[in-house]
Amino acid sequence: MKRVYNFSAGPSMLPQSVLEKAAAEMLDYEGSGQSVMEMSHRSKIYGTIIEGAEALLREVMNIPDNYKVLFLQGGASTQFAAIPMNLGTKSGKADYVLTGQWATKAQKEAARYIQANVVASSKDKTFSYIPKLDPSTFTKDADYFYICMNNTIYGTVYHELPDTGDVPLVADISSCILSEPIDVSKFGILYAGAQKNMAPAGVTIVIIREDLIGHAMDITPTMLNFQTHADNGSMFNTPPCYTIYIAKLVLEWIKNDIGGLEKMKEINEKKASILYNFLDNSKLFKGTVVPEDRSLMNVPFITGNEELDAKFVKEATENDFVNLKGHRSVGGMRASIYNAMPVEGVEKLVKFMGEFEARNS
Ligand SMILES: *Cc1c(COP(=O)(O)O)cnc(C)c1O
């Protein structure tokens, strides 16, 4: 059997023990004589899976009781519309910070339904930093304030949250969920597509403060109304059953094998520092993000020479370090080092980069 080090931005690596458990349970889940893929979502046994996944997520993320957890479909991108439709009904205004492609797409989609103000942007420098925010420029009566917490393509992250006062803070945490502890109580909504750090593609987790449910626009499709899913325990229709099951296994891995999110963070910091230290000392490779805003999860870097970049990606692939090509909008390389990437994968990558540097300078 061959396993490569997969640095994909998503879908991405899953813990090997999770894949092994899923394989072992594939034909007969806990003596039911069925695969989880084949079960009725209304069966008692499937109920233990979705309820178990929610309970574990609440425990691992320390989610307060006045928040609902929803398991939805349509990817993170569907939330770009669902959020303004559900929240944008008091003043019909919201503030957005443009820190990359996902935040920009979210703002564009919101602007179809509400007044979606851009309060800051880092587009002037290819989104290589998080803009400094001045609360006096925020819309006082905004229905919410929107950020993309970790910018998957550009490799930046908020180390400090904007002070939005009573305005609910909404954050896309698709590429940093479960990577470190987060104070859920500071947010109105946290949401994430699963395929970066939690499960295969197919489920989107929405963590929403209860008082923000029940104010959707009349035109909101039933399936995009958070109330629909909150009232039905994410079972209004068929949920993405198998993906939720894998999410449960991943949460068990974080809780039992890793030891929780504080430990997860330590490991992620270790991996990121190995890579950033190498980049900071390399004469060939350099990181593209200002040091104070660097992501723990996505690390873009370049040689400054497109031909050398392509050569590096090709040789890395031949050596089983795969999916290191940067996003088409940035070029260069990007190593996504999500939870499931072992420390050893980053150590070996850095060793390979050092050898490549020696051969090419
Ligand atoms: C991948 C990603 C998305 C898009 O997710 P889909 O599930 O493909 O819609 C949105 N936001 C962030 C931060 C992402 O990393």
Short mmCIF file of C-alpha atoms and ligand atoms in Angstrom, two decimals:
data_model
loop_
_atom_site.label_atom_id
_atom_site.label_comp_id
_atom_site.label_asym_id
_atom_site.label_seq_id
_atom_site.Cartn_x
_atom_site.Cartn_y
_atom_site.Cartn_z
CA MET A 1 0.00 0.00 0.00
CA LYS A 2 1.23 3.47 -0.85
CA ARG A 3 0.32 6.69 1.01
CA VAL A 4 1.68 10.03 -0.17
CA TYR A 5 2.05 13.28 1.77
CA ASN A 6 -0.89 15.23 0.43
CA PHE A 7 -0.60 19.01 0.82
CA SER A 8 -3.91 19.71 -0.90
CA ALA A 9 -5.93 22.73 0.24
CA GLY A 10 -9.07 20.60 0.17
CA PRO A 11 -10.32 17.96 -0.01
CA SER A 12 -7.32 16.99 2.01
CA MET A 13 -5.71 14.32 4.15
CA LEU A 14 -7.72 12.48 6.78
CA PRO A 15 -6.12 10.72 9.76
CA GLN A 16 -5.05 7.24 8.70
CA SER A 17 -6.65 5.67 11.78
CA VAL A 18 -9.98 7.23 10.77
CA LEU A 19 -9.75 5.76 7.28
CA GLU A 20 -8.82 2.38 8.75
CA LYS A 21 -11.77 2.43 11.14
CA ALA A 22 -14.15 3.42 8.34
CA ALA A 23 -12.74 0.59 6.21
CA ALA A 24 -13.14 -1.94 9.02
CA GLU A 25 -16.75 -0.84 9.56
CA MET A 26 -17.60 -0.52 5.87
CA LEU A 27 -19.70 -3.66 5.50
CA ASP A 28 -21.07 -4.05 9.00
CA TYR A 29 -21.40 -1.04 11.27
CA GLU A 30 -21.47 -2.19 14.90
CA GLY A 31 -23.28 -5.45 14.20
CA SER A 32 -26.09 -3.80 12.22
CA GLY A 33 -25.25 -5.82 9.12
CA GLN A 34 -25.19 -2.59 7.10
CA SER A 35 -22.76 0.03 5.94
CA VAL A 36 -23.41 3.53 7.29
CA MET A 37 -23.86 4.44 3.61
CA GLU A 38 -26.91 2.18 3.39
CA MET A 39 -28.73 3.14 6.57
CA SER A 40 -31.96 5.04 6.84
CA HIS A 41 -31.14 8.45 8.25
CA ARG A 42 -34.23 8.01 10.45
CA SER A 43 -33.02 4.73 11.94
CA LYS A 44 -32.15 4.51 15.60
CA ILE A 45 -28.61 3.46 14.86
CA TYR A 46 -27.99 6.41 12.53
CA GLY A 47 -29.45 8.64 15.24
CA THR A 48 -26.57 7.62 17.50
CA ILE A 49 -24.11 8.72 14.81
CA ILE A 50 -25.46 12.21 14.11
CA GLU A 51 -26.19 12.86 17.78
CA GLY A 52 -22.76 11.53 18.69
CA ALA A 53 -21.11 13.80 16.13
CA GLU A 54 -22.92 16.84 17.50
CA ALA A 55 -22.14 15.97 21.12
CA LEU A 56 -18.46 15.49 20.30
CA LEU A 57 -18.28 18.75 18.34
CA ARG A 58 -19.88 20.57 21.28
CA GLU A 59 -17.42 19.00 23.68
CA VAL A 60 -14.27 19.45 21.58
CA MET A 61 -15.11 23.05 20.59
CA ASN A 62 -16.68 23.90 23.93
CA ILE A 63 -19.83 25.25 22.27
CA PRO A 64 -22.17 27.09 24.68
CA ASP A 65 -25.73 25.78 25.14
CA ASN A 66 -27.33 28.81 23.51
CA TYR A 67 -25.83 27.84 20.15
CA LYS A 68 -27.33 25.40 17.65
CA VAL A 69 -25.18 23.08 15.57
CA LEU A 70 -26.52 22.42 12.07
CA PHE A 71 -25.29 19.83 9.56
CA LEU A 72 -26.07 21.26 6.13
CA GLN A 73 -25.29 20.68 2.47
CA GLY A 74 -24.30 22.94 -0.40
CA GLY A 75 -20.76 23.64 0.79
CA ALA A 76 -19.45 26.74 2.46
CA SER A 77 -20.39 28.66 -0.71
CA THR A 78 -24.12 28.20 -0.08
CA GLN A 79 -23.70 30.07 3.20
CA PHE A 80 -22.61 33.15 1.22
CA ALA A 81 -26.34 33.57 0.39
CA ALA A 82 -27.87 31.91 3.44
CA ILE A 83 -26.20 34.31 5.88
CA PRO A 84 -27.55 37.57 4.41
CA MET A 85 -30.96 35.96 3.84
CA ASN A 86 -31.21 34.83 7.47
CA LEU A 87 -29.51 37.72 9.24
CA GLY A 88 -29.93 40.74 6.99
CA THR A 89 -33.48 41.70 7.90
CA LYS A 90 -33.21 44.43 10.55
CA SER A 91 -31.26 47.26 8.90
CA GLY A 92 -30.55 45.28 5.73
CA LYS A 93 -26.87 46.20 6.07
CA ALA A 94 -23.72 44.23 6.86
CA ASP A 95 -19.97 44.90 6.91
CA TYR A 96 -17.42 42.75 5.10
CA VAL A 97 -13.63 42.62 5.23
CA LEU A 98 -12.07 41.45 1.96
CA THR A 99 -9.08 39.27 2.78
CA GLY A 100 -9.16 37.01 -0.24
CA GLN A 101 -11.25 35.19 -2.76
CA TRP A 102 -13.69 33.55 -0.34
CA ALA A 103 -14.50 36.75 1.52
CA THR A 104 -14.89 38.56 -1.80
CA LYS A 105 -17.27 35.93 -3.13
CA ALA A 106 -19.27 36.09 0.10
CA GLN A 107 -19.55 39.88 -0.13
CA LYS A 108 -20.60 39.77 -3.80
CA GLU A 109 -23.30 37.22 -3.08
CA ALA A 110 -24.57 39.15 -0.04
CA ALA A 111 -24.78 42.32 -2.16
CA ARG A 112 -27.53 40.61 -4.19
CA TYR A 113 -29.79 40.67 -1.11
CA ILE A 114 -28.60 43.40 1.24
CA GLN A 115 -26.30 46.40 1.44
CA ALA A 116 -22.96 44.62 1.87
CA ASN A 117 -20.41 47.29 2.80
CA VAL A 118 -16.69 46.71 2.33
CA VAL A 119 -14.99 48.17 5.42
CA ALA A 120 -11.45 47.07 4.55
CA SER A 121 -9.53 45.08 1.98
CA SER A 122 -6.01 43.76 1.44
CA LYS A 123 -6.42 43.36 -2.30
CA ASP A 124 -3.79 46.08 -2.91
CA LYS A 125 -1.04 43.61 -1.95
CA THR A 126 -2.52 40.37 -3.28
CA PHE A 127 -4.20 39.67 0.07
CA SER A 128 -0.82 39.00 1.72
CA TYR A 129 -1.89 40.57 5.02
CA ILE A 130 -4.94 41.13 7.25
CA PRO A 131 -5.98 44.81 7.09
CA LYS A 132 -5.88 46.84 10.29
CA LEU A 133 -9.48 47.53 11.27
CA ASP A 134 -10.80 50.78 12.67
CA PRO A 135 -14.12 50.21 14.53
CA SER A 136 -15.12 53.84 13.94
CA THR A 137 -15.57 52.92 10.25
CA PHE A 138 -17.94 50.04 11.02
CA THR A 139 -21.66 50.40 10.26
CA LYS A 140 -23.31 51.01 13.66
CA ASP A 141 -26.62 49.35 12.85
CA ALA A 142 -25.24 46.52 10.72
CA ASP A 143 -27.08 43.20 11.04
CA TYR A 144 -23.74 41.42 11.15
CA PHE A 145 -20.00 41.82 10.55
CA TYR A 146 -18.39 39.24 8.27
CA ILE A 147 -14.85 37.87 8.17
CA CYS A 148 -13.11 34.90 6.60
CA MET A 149 -10.96 33.79 9.53
CA ASN A 150 -8.31 31.75 7.71
CA ASN A 151 -7.67 32.61 4.09
CA THR A 152 -7.01 29.28 2.45
CA ILE A 153 -5.64 30.61 -0.83
CA TYR A 154 -3.44 33.43 0.48
CA GLY A 155 -2.34 31.89 3.79
CA THR A 156 -3.38 34.62 6.23
CA VAL A 157 -5.29 34.34 9.48
CA TYR A 158 -6.81 36.76 12.00
CA HIS A 159 -4.82 36.59 15.22
CA GLU A 160 -7.08 39.24 16.72
CA LEU A 161 -10.83 39.54 16.19
CA PRO A 162 -12.47 42.83 15.18
CA ASP A 163 -14.30 44.57 18.01
CA THR A 164 -17.85 44.69 16.66
CA GLY A 165 -19.64 45.55 19.90
CA ASP A 166 -23.22 44.27 19.77
CA VAL A 167 -23.07 43.53 16.05
CA PRO A 168 -22.89 39.73 15.60
CA LEU A 169 -19.59 38.56 14.20
CA VAL A 170 -19.92 35.95 11.45
CA ALA A 171 -16.86 33.94 10.45
CA ASP A 172 -16.06 31.45 7.73
CA ILE A 173 -13.75 28.98 9.47
CA SER A 174 -13.71 26.38 6.68
CA SER A 175 -9.94 26.02 6.66
CA CYS A 176 -9.19 26.41 10.37
CA ILE A 177 -12.04 24.69 12.21
CA LEU A 178 -10.71 22.28 14.86
CA SER A 179 -7.11 23.47 14.32
CA GLU A 180 -6.99 25.28 17.68
CA PRO A 181 -9.42 26.35 20.43
CA ILE A 182 -11.82 29.15 19.50
CA ASP A 183 -14.08 31.16 21.81
CA VAL A 184 -17.45 30.44 20.19
CA SER A 185 -19.23 32.95 22.44
CA LYS A 186 -17.52 35.81 20.57
CA PHE A 187 -19.42 34.92 17.39
CA GLY A 188 -22.98 35.05 16.09
CA ILE A 189 -22.24 32.40 13.47
CA LEU A 190 -19.26 30.18 12.78
CA TYR A 191 -19.45 27.97 9.74
CA ALA A 192 -17.22 25.61 7.81
CA GLY A 193 -17.24 23.29 4.85
CA ALA A 194 -15.90 19.97 6.09
CA GLN A 195 -13.39 19.04 3.41
CA LYS A 196 -10.41 20.95 4.78
CA ASN A 197 -10.08 19.82 8.35
CA MET A 198 -13.00 17.68 9.39
CA ALA A 199 -14.36 15.15 6.91
CA PRO A 200 -14.75 14.47 3.21
CA ALA A 201 -16.71 17.04 1.17
CA GLY A 202 -20.47 17.05 1.63
CA VAL A 203 -21.32 18.55 4.98
CA THR A 204 -21.19 22.17 6.11
CA ILE A 205 -21.24 22.83 9.85
CA VAL A 206 -23.10 25.95 11.01
CA ILE A 207 -22.78 26.97 14.67
CA ILE A 208 -25.32 29.71 15.30
CA ARG A 209 -26.44 31.67 18.34
CA GLU A 210 -30.11 30.81 18.90
CA ASP A 211 -31.42 34.39 18.90
CA LEU A 212 -30.20 34.81 15.31
CA ILE A 213 -32.54 32.08 14.08
CA GLY A 214 -36.08 32.89 12.94
CA HIS A 215 -35.65 36.26 11.19
CA ALA A 216 -35.11 35.13 7.60
CA MET A 217 -36.35 37.06 4.57
CA ASP A 218 -39.66 35.82 3.15
CA ILE A 219 -37.96 34.88 -0.11
CA THR A 220 -35.48 32.58 1.68
CA PRO A 221 -35.73 29.07 0.24
CA THR A 222 -36.91 26.62 2.90
CA MET A 223 -33.65 24.73 2.63
CA LEU A 224 -31.58 27.89 3.25
CA ASN A 225 -33.57 28.95 6.29
CA PHE A 226 -31.63 28.08 9.45
CA GLN A 227 -34.94 27.70 11.28
CA THR A 228 -35.87 24.74 9.08
CA HIS A 229 -32.80 22.80 10.14
CA ALA A 230 -32.74 23.98 13.75
CA ASP A 231 -36.36 22.84 14.22
CA ASN A 232 -35.67 19.44 12.68
CA GLY A 233 -32.30 18.48 14.17
CA SER A 234 -30.69 18.74 10.71
CA MET A 235 -33.17 16.04 9.56
CA PHE A 236 -35.66 18.12 7.56
CA ASN A 237 -34.41 16.13 4.60
CA THR A 238 -31.69 13.50 4.18
CA PRO A 239 -28.47 14.82 5.70
CA PRO A 240 -25.06 13.87 4.22
CA CYS A 241 -25.06 10.74 6.37
CA TYR A 242 -21.72 9.17 5.59
CA THR A 243 -19.78 12.43 5.75
CA ILE A 244 -21.25 13.13 9.19
CA TYR A 245 -20.12 9.65 10.28
CA ILE A 246 -16.54 10.39 9.16
CA ALA A 247 -16.71 13.76 10.95
CA LYS A 248 -17.63 11.83 14.10
CA LEU A 249 -14.59 9.57 13.68
CA VAL A 250 -12.35 12.61 13.16
CA LEU A 251 -13.75 14.23 16.31
CA GLU A 252 -13.08 11.01 18.24
CA TRP A 253 -9.51 11.10 16.91
CA ILE A 254 -9.05 14.70 18.09
CA LYS A 255 -10.52 13.96 21.49
CA ASN A 256 -8.95 10.57 22.21
CA ASP A 257 -5.79 10.28 20.13
CA ILE A 258 -4.68 13.92 20.05
CA GLY A 259 -6.12 15.00 23.41
CA GLY A 260 -8.24 17.98 22.38
CA LEU A 261 -7.79 21.30 20.64
CA GLU A 262 -5.05 22.73 22.91
CA LYS A 263 -2.91 19.73 21.95
CA MET A 264 -3.98 20.00 18.33
CA LYS A 265 -2.82 23.60 18.34
CA GLU A 266 0.60 22.66 19.76
CA ILE A 267 1.11 20.13 17.01
CA ASN A 268 -0.07 22.57 14.33
CA GLU A 269 2.25 25.28 15.67
CA LYS A 270 5.13 22.85 15.60
CA LYS A 271 4.45 21.90 11.97
CA ALA A 272 4.01 25.52 10.86
CA SER A 273 7.16 26.67 12.63
CA ILE A 274 9.25 23.97 10.94
CA LEU A 275 8.08 25.24 7.56
CA TYR A 276 8.21 28.97 8.29
CA ASN A 277 11.65 28.69 9.89
CA PHE A 278 12.91 26.96 6.81
CA LEU A 279 11.39 29.62 4.53
CA ASP A 280 12.81 32.46 6.62
CA ASN A 281 16.30 31.00 6.34
CA SER A 282 16.18 29.83 2.74
CA LYS A 283 17.98 31.71 -0.04
CA LEU A 284 15.73 30.18 -2.70
CA PHE A 285 12.24 29.91 -1.20
CA LYS A 286 10.28 32.64 0.53
CA GLY A 287 6.89 32.89 2.14
CA THR A 288 4.43 35.38 0.61
CA VAL A 289 2.60 36.49 3.79
CA VAL A 290 3.68 39.14 6.31
CA PRO A 291 4.98 37.26 9.38
CA GLU A 292 2.37 38.64 11.81
CA ASP A 293 -0.60 37.30 9.83
CA ARG A 294 0.68 33.87 8.84
CA SER A 295 -1.73 30.95 8.85
CA LEU A 296 -1.05 27.72 10.71
CA MET A 297 -2.88 25.78 8.01
CA ASN A 298 -1.97 27.12 4.56
CA VAL A 299 1.57 28.19 3.73
CA PRO A 300 2.11 29.80 0.31
CA PHE A 301 5.69 30.27 -0.91
CA ILE A 302 7.60 31.09 -4.08
CA THR A 303 11.09 30.96 -5.53
CA GLY A 304 10.52 34.15 -7.51
CA ASN A 305 11.07 32.23 -10.75
CA GLU A 306 8.08 30.55 -12.38
CA GLU A 307 10.15 27.93 -14.15
CA LEU A 308 11.84 26.92 -10.92
CA ASP A 309 8.45 26.83 -9.18
CA ALA A 310 7.16 24.42 -11.83
CA LYS A 311 10.31 22.31 -11.57
CA PHE A 312 9.95 22.15 -7.81
CA VAL A 313 6.29 21.08 -7.98
CA LYS A 314 7.13 18.41 -10.55
CA GLU A 315 10.05 16.97 -8.58
CA ALA A 316 8.09 17.12 -5.32
CA THR A 317 5.27 15.15 -6.92
CA GLU A 318 7.74 12.52 -8.15
CA ASN A 319 8.87 12.18 -4.54
CA ASP A 320 5.32 11.73 -3.20
CA PHE A 321 4.82 15.28 -1.86
CA VAL A 322 1.66 16.01 -3.82
CA ASN A 323 -0.66 18.97 -4.46
CA LEU A 324 1.94 21.64 -3.71
CA LYS A 325 1.04 23.85 -6.67
CA GLY A 326 -0.24 27.23 -5.53
CA HIS A 327 -3.78 28.39 -6.29
CA ARG A 328 -4.17 29.52 -9.90
CA SER A 329 -4.75 33.11 -8.75
CA VAL A 330 -1.42 33.35 -6.87
CA GLY A 331 0.98 30.93 -8.58
CA GLY A 332 4.02 29.53 -6.81
CA MET A 333 3.48 26.84 -4.20
CA ARG A 334 1.21 26.28 -1.23
CA ALA A 335 1.57 23.64 1.44
CA SER A 336 -1.66 23.02 3.31
CA ILE A 337 -0.76 21.41 6.59
CA TYR A 338 -4.11 20.62 8.14
CA ASN A 339 -4.64 18.57 11.30
CA ALA A 340 -4.17 15.21 9.59
CA MET A 341 -0.75 16.07 8.11
CA PRO A 342 1.78 14.37 10.39
CA VAL A 343 4.76 16.35 11.73
CA GLU A 344 6.96 13.89 9.88
CA GLY A 345 5.34 14.97 6.56
CA VAL A 346 6.45 18.57 7.12
CA GLU A 347 9.93 17.52 8.28
CA LYS A 348 10.39 15.44 5.15
CA LEU A 349 9.07 18.21 2.92
CA VAL A 350 11.52 20.70 4.41
CA LYS A 351 14.38 18.24 3.94
CA PHE A 352 13.37 17.81 0.30
CA MET A 353 13.16 21.60 -0.15
CA GLY A 354 16.67 21.96 1.28
CA GLU A 355 18.01 19.39 -1.16
CA PHE A 356 16.21 21.09 -4.06
CA GLU A 357 17.71 24.40 -3.01
CA ALA A 358 21.21 22.92 -2.92
CA ARG A 359 20.77 21.44 -6.41
CA ASN A 360 19.43 24.66 -7.86
CA SER A 361 21.67 27.42 -6.54
C1 LIG B 1 -12.84 25.92 0.50
C2 LIG B 1 -13.39 27.16 1.10
C3 LIG B 1 -14.67 27.64 0.75
C4 LIG B 1 -15.53 26.98 -0.29
O1 LIG B 1 -16.03 25.79 0.18
P1 LIG B 1 -17.08 24.91 -0.65
O2 LIG B 1 -17.48 23.88 0.34
O3 LIG B 1 -16.34 24.37 -1.84
O4 LIG B 1 -18.19 25.80 -1.06
C5 LIG B 1 -15.14 28.77 1.38
N1 LIG B 1 -14.39 29.40 2.31
C6 LIG B 1 -13.17 28.97 2.66
C7 LIG B 1 -12.39 29.71 3.69
C8 LIG B 1 -12.63 27.84 2.07
O5 LIG B 1 -11.40 27.42 2.41
#
